[in-house]
Amino acid sequence: VIHRPGNRHGNADALSRRPCPTRTHCTACRPEEDVAMCNAAQRGCEAPVEAGLWTTESLREAQEKDEELGVVYVALRNSPEQPPTRDVMLWSRSAKILWRQWPRLKLKNGVMYRRWEAPDGRSFSWQLVVPYVFREELFRRTHTGMTGGHLGLRKTEGQLQRRMYWPTWRSDAQLWIKWCGPCAQYH
C-alpha cells in the first residue's frame, strides 16, 4: 500500500468518503418523493411531488396563487392590454420585470408562457413561467438530469433557458449550484 495525499488522489474509493449524516436531504439516503415532500413542508407550501402531477391545472393554480407571478397572471387573464404604470407601482420587483415583458407573455390553456427568441433571431420557443413552488424540484431535475450528471452552470442554465423562465432564474441557478451537496463534495 502506497500513501497518496488527497490532492493527488482524485479517484477516492468508497472507504475514504464520509457517510451521509442521519438527517440529510440527499436522494442517496431517502427516496426522492420523501425529499420533495420534506422540502415542500419546510417551505410551508404544497408542491406536487410526483412527476405526473405537473398538470395544466396544477400549473394554472400555482401561477395564480404565486406571490410574485399572481398579479401578472390575473392581469393577463383579465385583459390582453398591458396595465398602466400607476396600477403596477405596488407590485413586487419580479412582477414589474414580467410587466415590462408584457408583449412577450401569453396564456395557453390558462398557463402563462413567455416568448424567447434565440440569439440569432431565427427561432423562438415558449418558456413556461414557473411559479415558486415548482422551482426547486425543476432545478433538481434539470441539474441532475435523468443520468444524475450534475451538469455545470452553463449546461444547467442552457437547459433552464430553453424551457422555463422566472425573473431571477439565472441568479437562482448560480445559488443552487453552489448549494448542491454532491457538486460541493466533488469540487
Short mmCIF file of N, CA and C in Angstrom, two decimals:
data_model
loop_
_atom_site.label_atom_id
_atom_site.label_comp_id
_atom_site.label_asym_id
_atom_site.label_seq_id
_atom_site.Cartn_x
_atom_site.Cartn_y
_atom_site.Cartn_z
N VAL A 1 0.85 -1.18 0.00
CA VAL A 1 0.00 0.00 0.00
C VAL A 1 0.89 1.23 0.00
N ILE A 2 0.62 2.13 -0.92
CA ILE A 2 1.38 3.37 -1.02
C ILE A 2 0.44 4.53 -0.72
N HIS A 3 0.85 5.39 0.20
CA HIS A 3 0.02 6.54 0.56
C HIS A 3 0.15 7.63 -0.49
N ARG A 4 -1.02 8.17 -0.91
CA ARG A 4 -1.05 9.33 -1.80
C ARG A 4 -1.82 10.43 -1.09
N PRO A 5 -1.31 11.64 -1.04
CA PRO A 5 -2.05 12.73 -0.40
C PRO A 5 -3.33 13.03 -1.18
N GLY A 6 -4.28 13.68 -0.53
CA GLY A 6 -5.60 13.95 -1.12
C GLY A 6 -5.57 14.67 -2.44
N ASN A 7 -4.67 15.63 -2.61
CA ASN A 7 -4.66 16.37 -3.87
C ASN A 7 -4.16 15.54 -5.04
N ARG A 8 -3.49 14.42 -4.78
CA ARG A 8 -3.03 13.53 -5.86
C ARG A 8 -3.93 12.30 -5.98
N HIS A 9 -4.96 12.24 -5.14
CA HIS A 9 -5.82 11.06 -5.11
C HIS A 9 -7.24 11.46 -5.55
N GLY A 10 -7.38 11.78 -6.83
CA GLY A 10 -8.66 12.26 -7.34
C GLY A 10 -9.73 11.19 -7.45
N ASN A 11 -9.37 9.94 -7.54
CA ASN A 11 -10.36 8.88 -7.68
C ASN A 11 -10.51 8.13 -6.35
N ALA A 12 -10.92 8.84 -5.32
CA ALA A 12 -11.04 8.27 -3.98
C ALA A 12 -12.04 7.12 -3.98
N ASP A 13 -11.73 6.09 -3.22
CA ASP A 13 -12.64 4.94 -3.16
C ASP A 13 -13.70 5.17 -2.08
N ALA A 14 -14.64 4.26 -1.98
CA ALA A 14 -15.77 4.42 -1.07
C ALA A 14 -15.35 4.45 0.38
N LEU A 15 -14.26 3.81 0.75
CA LEU A 15 -13.84 3.79 2.14
C LEU A 15 -13.36 5.15 2.63
N SER A 16 -12.88 6.00 1.72
CA SER A 16 -12.37 7.30 2.15
C SER A 16 -13.44 8.39 2.14
N ARG A 17 -14.66 8.06 1.74
CA ARG A 17 -15.72 9.07 1.69
C ARG A 17 -16.46 9.13 3.01
N ARG A 18 -16.92 10.31 3.34
CA ARG A 18 -17.67 10.48 4.58
C ARG A 18 -19.09 9.97 4.38
N PRO A 19 -19.64 9.28 5.35
CA PRO A 19 -21.03 8.81 5.22
C PRO A 19 -22.00 9.97 5.33
N CYS A 20 -23.20 9.78 4.79
CA CYS A 20 -24.23 10.81 4.87
C CYS A 20 -24.67 10.96 6.32
N PRO A 21 -24.93 12.20 6.77
CA PRO A 21 -25.48 12.37 8.12
C PRO A 21 -26.88 11.76 8.18
N THR A 22 -27.35 11.50 9.37
CA THR A 22 -28.64 10.83 9.52
C THR A 22 -29.80 11.71 9.06
N ARG A 23 -29.70 13.00 9.20
CA ARG A 23 -30.79 13.89 8.79
C ARG A 23 -30.37 14.67 7.56
N THR A 24 -30.34 14.03 6.43
CA THR A 24 -29.92 14.68 5.19
C THR A 24 -31.08 14.75 4.22
N HIS A 25 -30.95 15.61 3.24
CA HIS A 25 -31.97 15.74 2.21
C HIS A 25 -31.48 15.19 0.88
N CYS A 26 -30.45 14.38 0.89
CA CYS A 26 -29.96 13.85 -0.38
C CYS A 26 -30.76 12.61 -0.77
N THR A 27 -30.84 12.35 -2.05
CA THR A 27 -31.63 11.21 -2.52
C THR A 27 -30.91 9.89 -2.33
N ALA A 28 -29.64 9.91 -1.94
CA ALA A 28 -28.93 8.66 -1.71
C ALA A 28 -29.42 7.98 -0.44
N CYS A 29 -29.86 8.76 0.53
CA CYS A 29 -30.29 8.21 1.81
C CYS A 29 -31.78 7.96 1.88
N ARG A 30 -32.57 8.76 1.17
CA ARG A 30 -34.01 8.61 1.24
C ARG A 30 -34.59 8.68 -0.16
N PRO A 31 -35.75 8.09 -0.38
CA PRO A 31 -36.37 8.15 -1.71
C PRO A 31 -36.66 9.60 -2.11
N GLU A 32 -36.67 9.84 -3.41
CA GLU A 32 -36.86 11.19 -3.93
C GLU A 32 -38.19 11.80 -3.49
N GLU A 33 -39.25 10.98 -3.43
CA GLU A 33 -40.55 11.51 -3.07
C GLU A 33 -40.54 12.06 -1.65
N ASP A 34 -39.87 11.36 -0.73
CA ASP A 34 -39.80 11.84 0.64
C ASP A 34 -39.04 13.16 0.72
N VAL A 35 -37.96 13.28 -0.06
CA VAL A 35 -37.17 14.50 -0.06
C VAL A 35 -38.00 15.67 -0.56
N ALA A 36 -38.73 15.49 -1.65
CA ALA A 36 -39.54 16.58 -2.20
C ALA A 36 -40.63 16.98 -1.23
N MET A 37 -41.28 16.01 -0.57
CA MET A 37 -42.32 16.34 0.39
C MET A 37 -41.73 17.07 1.58
N CYS A 38 -40.56 16.63 2.04
CA CYS A 38 -39.90 17.27 3.17
C CYS A 38 -39.54 18.71 2.83
N ASN A 39 -38.95 18.93 1.66
CA ASN A 39 -38.57 20.28 1.27
C ASN A 39 -39.79 21.17 1.11
N ALA A 40 -40.87 20.65 0.55
CA ALA A 40 -42.09 21.44 0.39
C ALA A 40 -42.68 21.77 1.75
N ALA A 41 -42.65 20.81 2.67
CA ALA A 41 -43.20 21.05 4.00
C ALA A 41 -42.37 22.09 4.75
N GLN A 42 -41.05 22.09 4.56
CA GLN A 42 -40.20 23.07 5.23
C GLN A 42 -40.49 24.48 4.74
N ARG A 43 -40.83 24.63 3.47
CA ARG A 43 -41.14 25.95 2.92
C ARG A 43 -42.56 26.38 3.24
N GLY A 44 -43.37 25.45 3.76
CA GLY A 44 -44.75 25.80 4.09
C GLY A 44 -45.65 25.83 2.87
N CYS A 45 -45.32 25.10 1.84
CA CYS A 45 -46.16 25.07 0.65
C CYS A 45 -46.44 23.63 0.28
N GLU A 46 -47.37 23.45 -0.61
CA GLU A 46 -47.71 22.11 -1.05
C GLU A 46 -47.39 21.99 -2.53
N ALA A 47 -46.19 21.57 -2.84
CA ALA A 47 -45.80 21.40 -4.24
C ALA A 47 -46.07 19.96 -4.65
N PRO A 48 -46.56 19.73 -5.85
CA PRO A 48 -46.72 18.36 -6.32
C PRO A 48 -45.37 17.66 -6.35
N VAL A 49 -45.33 16.44 -5.84
CA VAL A 49 -44.05 15.77 -5.71
C VAL A 49 -43.88 14.65 -6.72
N GLU A 50 -44.93 14.20 -7.33
CA GLU A 50 -44.80 13.13 -8.31
C GLU A 50 -44.71 13.74 -9.70
N ALA A 51 -43.98 13.07 -10.56
CA ALA A 51 -43.74 13.61 -11.90
C ALA A 51 -45.04 13.84 -12.66
N GLY A 52 -46.06 12.99 -12.44
CA GLY A 52 -47.31 13.12 -13.17
C GLY A 52 -48.21 14.24 -12.70
N LEU A 53 -47.86 14.93 -11.62
CA LEU A 53 -48.74 15.97 -11.09
C LEU A 53 -48.45 17.36 -11.63
N TRP A 54 -47.53 17.49 -12.56
CA TRP A 54 -47.29 18.77 -13.19
C TRP A 54 -48.28 18.91 -14.34
N THR A 55 -49.53 19.05 -13.99
CA THR A 55 -50.59 19.14 -14.98
C THR A 55 -50.87 20.60 -15.31
N THR A 56 -51.64 20.80 -16.35
CA THR A 56 -52.04 22.15 -16.72
C THR A 56 -52.80 22.80 -15.58
N GLU A 57 -53.67 22.04 -14.95
CA GLU A 57 -54.48 22.57 -13.85
C GLU A 57 -53.60 22.97 -12.65
N SER A 58 -52.63 22.12 -12.29
CA SER A 58 -51.79 22.45 -11.13
C SER A 58 -50.88 23.65 -11.44
N LEU A 59 -50.41 23.76 -12.67
CA LEU A 59 -49.60 24.92 -13.05
C LEU A 59 -50.43 26.20 -13.03
N ARG A 60 -51.64 26.11 -13.55
CA ARG A 60 -52.54 27.26 -13.57
C ARG A 60 -52.82 27.75 -12.14
N GLU A 61 -53.14 26.83 -11.26
CA GLU A 61 -53.42 27.20 -9.86
C GLU A 61 -52.19 27.79 -9.19
N ALA A 62 -51.04 27.17 -9.40
CA ALA A 62 -49.81 27.65 -8.76
C ALA A 62 -49.42 29.04 -9.26
N GLN A 63 -49.59 29.29 -10.57
CA GLN A 63 -49.27 30.61 -11.10
C GLN A 63 -50.22 31.66 -10.52
N GLU A 64 -51.48 31.33 -10.40
CA GLU A 64 -52.45 32.30 -9.89
C GLU A 64 -52.21 32.60 -8.41
N LYS A 65 -51.80 31.61 -7.62
CA LYS A 65 -51.60 31.78 -6.18
C LYS A 65 -50.21 32.30 -5.83
N ASP A 66 -49.29 32.29 -6.78
CA ASP A 66 -47.91 32.68 -6.52
C ASP A 66 -47.84 34.17 -6.14
N GLU A 67 -47.02 34.47 -5.11
CA GLU A 67 -46.90 35.86 -4.66
C GLU A 67 -46.29 36.77 -5.71
N GLU A 68 -45.31 36.27 -6.46
CA GLU A 68 -44.64 37.08 -7.47
C GLU A 68 -45.42 37.14 -8.78
N LEU A 69 -45.89 35.99 -9.25
CA LEU A 69 -46.50 35.90 -10.57
C LEU A 69 -48.00 36.15 -10.57
N GLY A 70 -48.64 36.00 -9.43
CA GLY A 70 -50.09 36.03 -9.35
C GLY A 70 -50.73 37.28 -9.93
N VAL A 71 -50.21 38.45 -9.59
CA VAL A 71 -50.81 39.70 -10.07
C VAL A 71 -50.68 39.83 -11.59
N VAL A 72 -49.56 39.38 -12.13
CA VAL A 72 -49.34 39.44 -13.58
C VAL A 72 -50.27 38.44 -14.27
N TYR A 73 -50.38 37.25 -13.70
CA TYR A 73 -51.25 36.22 -14.27
C TYR A 73 -52.70 36.71 -14.32
N VAL A 74 -53.18 37.26 -13.22
CA VAL A 74 -54.56 37.75 -13.17
C VAL A 74 -54.77 38.89 -14.16
N ALA A 75 -53.82 39.83 -14.24
CA ALA A 75 -53.94 40.94 -15.18
C ALA A 75 -53.95 40.45 -16.62
N LEU A 76 -53.12 39.47 -16.93
CA LEU A 76 -53.06 38.91 -18.29
C LEU A 76 -54.34 38.15 -18.61
N ARG A 77 -54.87 37.44 -17.64
CA ARG A 77 -56.11 36.69 -17.85
C ARG A 77 -57.29 37.63 -18.06
N ASN A 78 -57.32 38.75 -17.32
CA ASN A 78 -58.46 39.67 -17.39
C ASN A 78 -58.45 40.55 -18.63
N SER A 79 -57.26 40.88 -19.13
CA SER A 79 -57.20 41.78 -20.28
C SER A 79 -55.90 41.57 -21.04
N PRO A 80 -55.96 41.57 -22.39
CA PRO A 80 -54.73 41.45 -23.16
C PRO A 80 -53.91 42.74 -23.17
N GLU A 81 -54.53 43.84 -22.74
CA GLU A 81 -53.85 45.14 -22.71
C GLU A 81 -52.94 45.23 -21.49
N GLN A 82 -51.77 45.82 -21.68
CA GLN A 82 -50.82 46.00 -20.59
C GLN A 82 -51.39 47.00 -19.59
N PRO A 83 -51.38 46.65 -18.28
CA PRO A 83 -51.89 47.59 -17.28
C PRO A 83 -51.07 48.88 -17.27
N PRO A 84 -51.70 50.00 -16.94
CA PRO A 84 -50.95 51.26 -16.89
C PRO A 84 -49.95 51.26 -15.74
N THR A 85 -48.97 52.13 -15.84
CA THR A 85 -47.89 52.20 -14.85
C THR A 85 -48.42 52.46 -13.45
N ARG A 86 -49.44 53.27 -13.31
CA ARG A 86 -49.95 53.60 -11.97
C ARG A 86 -50.51 52.36 -11.25
N ASP A 87 -51.00 51.38 -12.01
CA ASP A 87 -51.53 50.16 -11.40
C ASP A 87 -50.42 49.20 -10.96
N VAL A 88 -49.22 49.40 -11.51
CA VAL A 88 -48.12 48.47 -11.27
C VAL A 88 -47.21 48.94 -10.14
N MET A 89 -47.36 50.15 -9.69
CA MET A 89 -46.45 50.76 -8.71
C MET A 89 -46.24 49.90 -7.46
N LEU A 90 -47.25 49.24 -6.97
CA LEU A 90 -47.14 48.48 -5.72
C LEU A 90 -46.84 46.99 -5.95
N TRP A 91 -46.63 46.59 -7.18
CA TRP A 91 -46.30 45.20 -7.45
C TRP A 91 -44.88 44.90 -6.99
N SER A 92 -44.57 43.62 -6.83
CA SER A 92 -43.22 43.20 -6.43
C SER A 92 -42.24 43.44 -7.59
N ARG A 93 -40.96 43.36 -7.27
CA ARG A 93 -39.91 43.56 -8.29
C ARG A 93 -40.06 42.55 -9.43
N SER A 94 -40.28 41.28 -9.09
CA SER A 94 -40.42 40.25 -10.12
C SER A 94 -41.64 40.50 -10.99
N ALA A 95 -42.74 40.92 -10.39
CA ALA A 95 -43.94 41.21 -11.16
C ALA A 95 -43.69 42.38 -12.12
N LYS A 96 -42.93 43.37 -11.68
CA LYS A 96 -42.62 44.51 -12.55
C LYS A 96 -41.74 44.08 -13.73
N ILE A 97 -40.82 43.16 -13.47
CA ILE A 97 -39.97 42.64 -14.56
C ILE A 97 -40.85 41.96 -15.61
N LEU A 98 -41.80 41.15 -15.16
CA LEU A 98 -42.72 40.49 -16.09
C LEU A 98 -43.61 41.51 -16.80
N TRP A 99 -44.03 42.55 -16.09
CA TRP A 99 -44.88 43.59 -16.68
C TRP A 99 -44.16 44.26 -17.85
N ARG A 100 -42.84 44.50 -17.69
CA ARG A 100 -42.06 45.12 -18.77
C ARG A 100 -41.98 44.22 -20.00
N GLN A 101 -42.18 42.92 -19.80
CA GLN A 101 -42.11 41.97 -20.91
C GLN A 101 -43.51 41.60 -21.41
N TRP A 102 -44.49 42.41 -21.13
CA TRP A 102 -45.88 42.12 -21.43
C TRP A 102 -46.14 41.62 -22.86
N PRO A 103 -45.57 42.25 -23.89
CA PRO A 103 -45.83 41.76 -25.26
C PRO A 103 -45.33 40.33 -25.49
N ARG A 104 -44.41 39.85 -24.67
CA ARG A 104 -43.86 38.51 -24.83
C ARG A 104 -44.63 37.46 -24.03
N LEU A 105 -45.59 37.89 -23.21
CA LEU A 105 -46.35 36.96 -22.37
C LEU A 105 -47.63 36.52 -23.06
N LYS A 106 -48.01 35.27 -22.80
CA LYS A 106 -49.22 34.74 -23.40
C LYS A 106 -49.78 33.62 -22.52
N LEU A 107 -51.11 33.53 -22.48
CA LEU A 107 -51.76 32.42 -21.79
C LEU A 107 -52.12 31.36 -22.81
N LYS A 108 -51.68 30.12 -22.55
CA LYS A 108 -52.05 28.98 -23.39
C LYS A 108 -52.72 27.97 -22.48
N ASN A 109 -53.97 27.67 -22.74
CA ASN A 109 -54.74 26.75 -21.89
C ASN A 109 -54.73 27.20 -20.44
N GLY A 110 -54.72 28.51 -20.22
CA GLY A 110 -54.75 29.05 -18.87
C GLY A 110 -53.41 29.07 -18.17
N VAL A 111 -52.33 28.70 -18.85
CA VAL A 111 -50.99 28.69 -18.25
C VAL A 111 -50.16 29.79 -18.91
N MET A 112 -49.41 30.55 -18.11
CA MET A 112 -48.64 31.68 -18.62
C MET A 112 -47.30 31.23 -19.20
N TYR A 113 -47.01 31.70 -20.40
CA TYR A 113 -45.75 31.42 -21.10
C TYR A 113 -45.11 32.72 -21.53
N ARG A 114 -43.82 32.67 -21.79
CA ARG A 114 -43.06 33.83 -22.26
C ARG A 114 -42.36 33.44 -23.55
N ARG A 115 -42.41 34.30 -24.53
CA ARG A 115 -41.74 34.04 -25.82
C ARG A 115 -40.26 34.35 -25.68
N TRP A 116 -39.44 33.38 -26.07
CA TRP A 116 -37.99 33.53 -26.04
C TRP A 116 -37.46 33.33 -27.44
N GLU A 117 -36.68 34.31 -27.92
CA GLU A 117 -36.07 34.20 -29.24
C GLU A 117 -34.61 33.83 -29.10
N ALA A 118 -34.17 32.96 -29.98
CA ALA A 118 -32.76 32.56 -29.99
C ALA A 118 -31.90 33.77 -30.32
N PRO A 119 -30.66 33.80 -29.84
CA PRO A 119 -29.80 34.96 -30.11
C PRO A 119 -29.62 35.27 -31.59
N ASP A 120 -29.68 34.25 -32.46
CA ASP A 120 -29.53 34.51 -33.89
C ASP A 120 -30.82 35.05 -34.51
N GLY A 121 -31.92 35.03 -33.77
CA GLY A 121 -33.19 35.57 -34.24
C GLY A 121 -33.94 34.68 -35.21
N ARG A 122 -33.45 33.49 -35.49
CA ARG A 122 -34.09 32.62 -36.46
C ARG A 122 -35.19 31.74 -35.88
N SER A 123 -35.13 31.50 -34.59
CA SER A 123 -36.14 30.63 -33.99
C SER A 123 -36.60 31.20 -32.65
N PHE A 124 -37.74 30.72 -32.20
CA PHE A 124 -38.23 31.12 -30.90
C PHE A 124 -38.91 29.92 -30.26
N SER A 125 -39.11 30.02 -28.96
CA SER A 125 -39.84 28.99 -28.23
C SER A 125 -40.64 29.65 -27.12
N TRP A 126 -41.58 28.90 -26.57
CA TRP A 126 -42.40 29.40 -25.47
C TRP A 126 -41.87 28.80 -24.18
N GLN A 127 -41.45 29.66 -23.27
CA GLN A 127 -40.94 29.23 -21.97
C GLN A 127 -42.08 29.27 -20.96
N LEU A 128 -42.19 28.22 -20.18
CA LEU A 128 -43.16 28.20 -19.10
C LEU A 128 -42.70 29.16 -18.02
N VAL A 129 -43.58 30.03 -17.54
CA VAL A 129 -43.25 30.92 -16.43
C VAL A 129 -43.52 30.12 -15.16
N VAL A 130 -42.46 29.77 -14.45
CA VAL A 130 -42.52 28.81 -13.36
C VAL A 130 -42.86 29.48 -12.03
N PRO A 131 -43.90 29.00 -11.34
CA PRO A 131 -44.20 29.52 -10.01
C PRO A 131 -43.18 29.01 -8.99
N TYR A 132 -43.11 29.69 -7.87
CA TYR A 132 -42.09 29.39 -6.85
C TYR A 132 -42.12 27.94 -6.37
N VAL A 133 -43.30 27.38 -6.17
CA VAL A 133 -43.39 26.04 -5.58
C VAL A 133 -42.78 24.96 -6.46
N PHE A 134 -42.62 25.20 -7.74
CA PHE A 134 -42.05 24.20 -8.65
C PHE A 134 -40.55 24.40 -8.90
N ARG A 135 -39.99 25.52 -8.49
CA ARG A 135 -38.62 25.87 -8.91
C ARG A 135 -37.56 24.93 -8.36
N GLU A 136 -37.61 24.58 -7.10
CA GLU A 136 -36.58 23.72 -6.52
C GLU A 136 -36.57 22.34 -7.18
N GLU A 137 -37.76 21.77 -7.34
CA GLU A 137 -37.86 20.45 -7.99
C GLU A 137 -37.40 20.53 -9.44
N LEU A 138 -37.78 21.60 -10.12
CA LEU A 138 -37.37 21.79 -11.51
C LEU A 138 -35.85 21.89 -11.61
N PHE A 139 -35.23 22.67 -10.73
CA PHE A 139 -33.79 22.78 -10.77
C PHE A 139 -33.14 21.43 -10.52
N ARG A 140 -33.63 20.70 -9.53
CA ARG A 140 -33.04 19.40 -9.21
C ARG A 140 -33.09 18.48 -10.42
N ARG A 141 -34.22 18.47 -11.10
CA ARG A 141 -34.35 17.61 -12.28
C ARG A 141 -33.46 18.10 -13.43
N THR A 142 -33.34 19.41 -13.58
CA THR A 142 -32.52 19.96 -14.66
C THR A 142 -31.03 19.74 -14.38
N HIS A 143 -30.62 19.99 -13.15
CA HIS A 143 -29.20 19.91 -12.79
C HIS A 143 -28.69 18.47 -12.75
N THR A 144 -29.47 17.59 -12.16
CA THR A 144 -29.01 16.22 -12.05
C THR A 144 -29.36 15.43 -13.30
N GLY A 145 -30.41 15.80 -13.98
CA GLY A 145 -30.80 15.12 -15.19
C GLY A 145 -31.22 13.68 -14.94
N MET A 146 -31.58 12.98 -15.97
CA MET A 146 -32.00 11.59 -15.82
C MET A 146 -30.83 10.70 -15.45
N THR A 147 -29.63 11.11 -15.79
CA THR A 147 -28.46 10.29 -15.51
C THR A 147 -27.77 10.66 -14.21
N GLY A 148 -28.26 11.68 -13.52
CA GLY A 148 -27.60 12.11 -12.30
C GLY A 148 -26.28 12.78 -12.57
N GLY A 149 -26.18 13.47 -13.71
CA GLY A 149 -24.91 14.01 -14.18
C GLY A 149 -24.40 15.23 -13.46
N HIS A 150 -25.23 15.93 -12.69
CA HIS A 150 -24.84 17.17 -12.02
C HIS A 150 -24.13 18.09 -13.01
N LEU A 151 -24.91 18.53 -14.01
CA LEU A 151 -24.39 19.40 -15.05
C LEU A 151 -23.82 20.67 -14.44
N GLY A 152 -22.85 21.26 -15.09
CA GLY A 152 -22.26 22.51 -14.62
C GLY A 152 -23.20 23.68 -14.83
N LEU A 153 -22.74 24.87 -14.48
CA LEU A 153 -23.57 26.06 -14.53
C LEU A 153 -24.06 26.36 -15.94
N ARG A 154 -23.16 26.36 -16.93
CA ARG A 154 -23.55 26.69 -18.30
C ARG A 154 -24.61 25.74 -18.84
N LYS A 155 -24.41 24.44 -18.64
CA LYS A 155 -25.35 23.46 -19.17
C LYS A 155 -26.68 23.52 -18.43
N THR A 156 -26.63 23.73 -17.13
CA THR A 156 -27.87 23.86 -16.36
C THR A 156 -28.64 25.09 -16.79
N GLU A 157 -27.95 26.21 -16.97
CA GLU A 157 -28.62 27.43 -17.44
C GLU A 157 -29.21 27.23 -18.83
N GLY A 158 -28.49 26.53 -19.70
CA GLY A 158 -29.00 26.25 -21.05
C GLY A 158 -30.27 25.42 -21.01
N GLN A 159 -30.28 24.40 -20.15
CA GLN A 159 -31.48 23.56 -20.02
C GLN A 159 -32.66 24.37 -19.50
N LEU A 160 -32.42 25.22 -18.51
CA LEU A 160 -33.49 26.04 -17.96
C LEU A 160 -33.99 27.05 -19.00
N GLN A 161 -33.08 27.73 -19.67
CA GLN A 161 -33.45 28.80 -20.58
C GLN A 161 -34.26 28.31 -21.77
N ARG A 162 -34.00 27.11 -22.22
CA ARG A 162 -34.75 26.58 -23.36
C ARG A 162 -36.22 26.33 -23.03
N ARG A 163 -36.50 26.05 -21.77
CA ARG A 163 -37.85 25.59 -21.43
C ARG A 163 -38.61 26.46 -20.43
N MET A 164 -37.90 27.10 -19.51
CA MET A 164 -38.55 27.75 -18.39
C MET A 164 -38.05 29.17 -18.20
N TYR A 165 -38.84 29.95 -17.44
CA TYR A 165 -38.45 31.32 -17.13
C TYR A 165 -39.10 31.75 -15.82
N TRP A 166 -38.38 32.50 -15.05
CA TRP A 166 -38.88 33.34 -13.97
C TRP A 166 -37.87 34.45 -13.82
N PRO A 167 -38.25 35.61 -13.28
CA PRO A 167 -37.38 36.78 -13.32
C PRO A 167 -35.98 36.60 -12.74
N THR A 168 -35.79 35.76 -11.74
CA THR A 168 -34.47 35.62 -11.13
C THR A 168 -33.84 34.26 -11.44
N TRP A 169 -34.16 33.68 -12.59
CA TRP A 169 -33.74 32.31 -12.88
C TRP A 169 -32.23 32.15 -12.92
N ARG A 170 -31.52 33.11 -13.47
CA ARG A 170 -30.07 32.97 -13.61
C ARG A 170 -29.36 33.03 -12.25
N SER A 171 -29.71 33.99 -11.42
CA SER A 171 -29.08 34.08 -10.09
C SER A 171 -29.49 32.89 -9.22
N ASP A 172 -30.73 32.42 -9.36
CA ASP A 172 -31.17 31.23 -8.62
C ASP A 172 -30.35 30.01 -9.03
N ALA A 173 -30.11 29.86 -10.31
CA ALA A 173 -29.31 28.72 -10.79
C ALA A 173 -27.90 28.77 -10.23
N GLN A 174 -27.30 29.94 -10.18
CA GLN A 174 -25.95 30.07 -9.61
C GLN A 174 -25.94 29.68 -8.14
N LEU A 175 -26.95 30.13 -7.39
CA LEU A 175 -27.03 29.78 -5.97
C LEU A 175 -27.26 28.29 -5.77
N TRP A 176 -28.16 27.71 -6.55
CA TRP A 176 -28.48 26.29 -6.39
C TRP A 176 -27.26 25.42 -6.69
N ILE A 177 -26.48 25.81 -7.68
CA ILE A 177 -25.28 25.03 -7.99
C ILE A 177 -24.30 25.11 -6.82
N LYS A 178 -24.19 26.28 -6.19
CA LYS A 178 -23.31 26.41 -5.03
C LYS A 178 -23.81 25.57 -3.85
N TRP A 179 -25.14 25.41 -3.74
CA TRP A 179 -25.73 24.66 -2.64
C TRP A 179 -25.80 23.16 -2.91
N CYS A 180 -25.49 22.73 -4.10
CA CYS A 180 -25.59 21.31 -4.44
C CYS A 180 -24.52 20.53 -3.68
N GLY A 181 -24.94 19.66 -2.78
CA GLY A 181 -24.03 18.89 -1.94
C GLY A 181 -23.04 18.04 -2.71
N PRO A 182 -23.52 17.17 -3.63
CA PRO A 182 -22.57 16.33 -4.39
C PRO A 182 -21.57 17.15 -5.20
N CYS A 183 -22.01 18.28 -5.78
CA CYS A 183 -21.08 19.11 -6.55
C CYS A 183 -20.03 19.74 -5.63
N ALA A 184 -20.47 20.20 -4.45
CA ALA A 184 -19.54 20.79 -3.50
C ALA A 184 -18.53 19.76 -3.00
N GLN A 185 -18.98 18.53 -2.78
CA GLN A 185 -18.07 17.49 -2.34
C GLN A 185 -17.05 17.17 -3.42
N TYR A 186 -17.51 17.14 -4.67
CA TYR A 186 -16.62 16.79 -5.77
C TYR A 186 -15.59 17.88 -6.03
N HIS A 187 -16.06 19.13 -6.05
CA HIS A 187 -15.16 20.23 -6.39
C HIS A 187 -14.43 20.73 -5.16
#
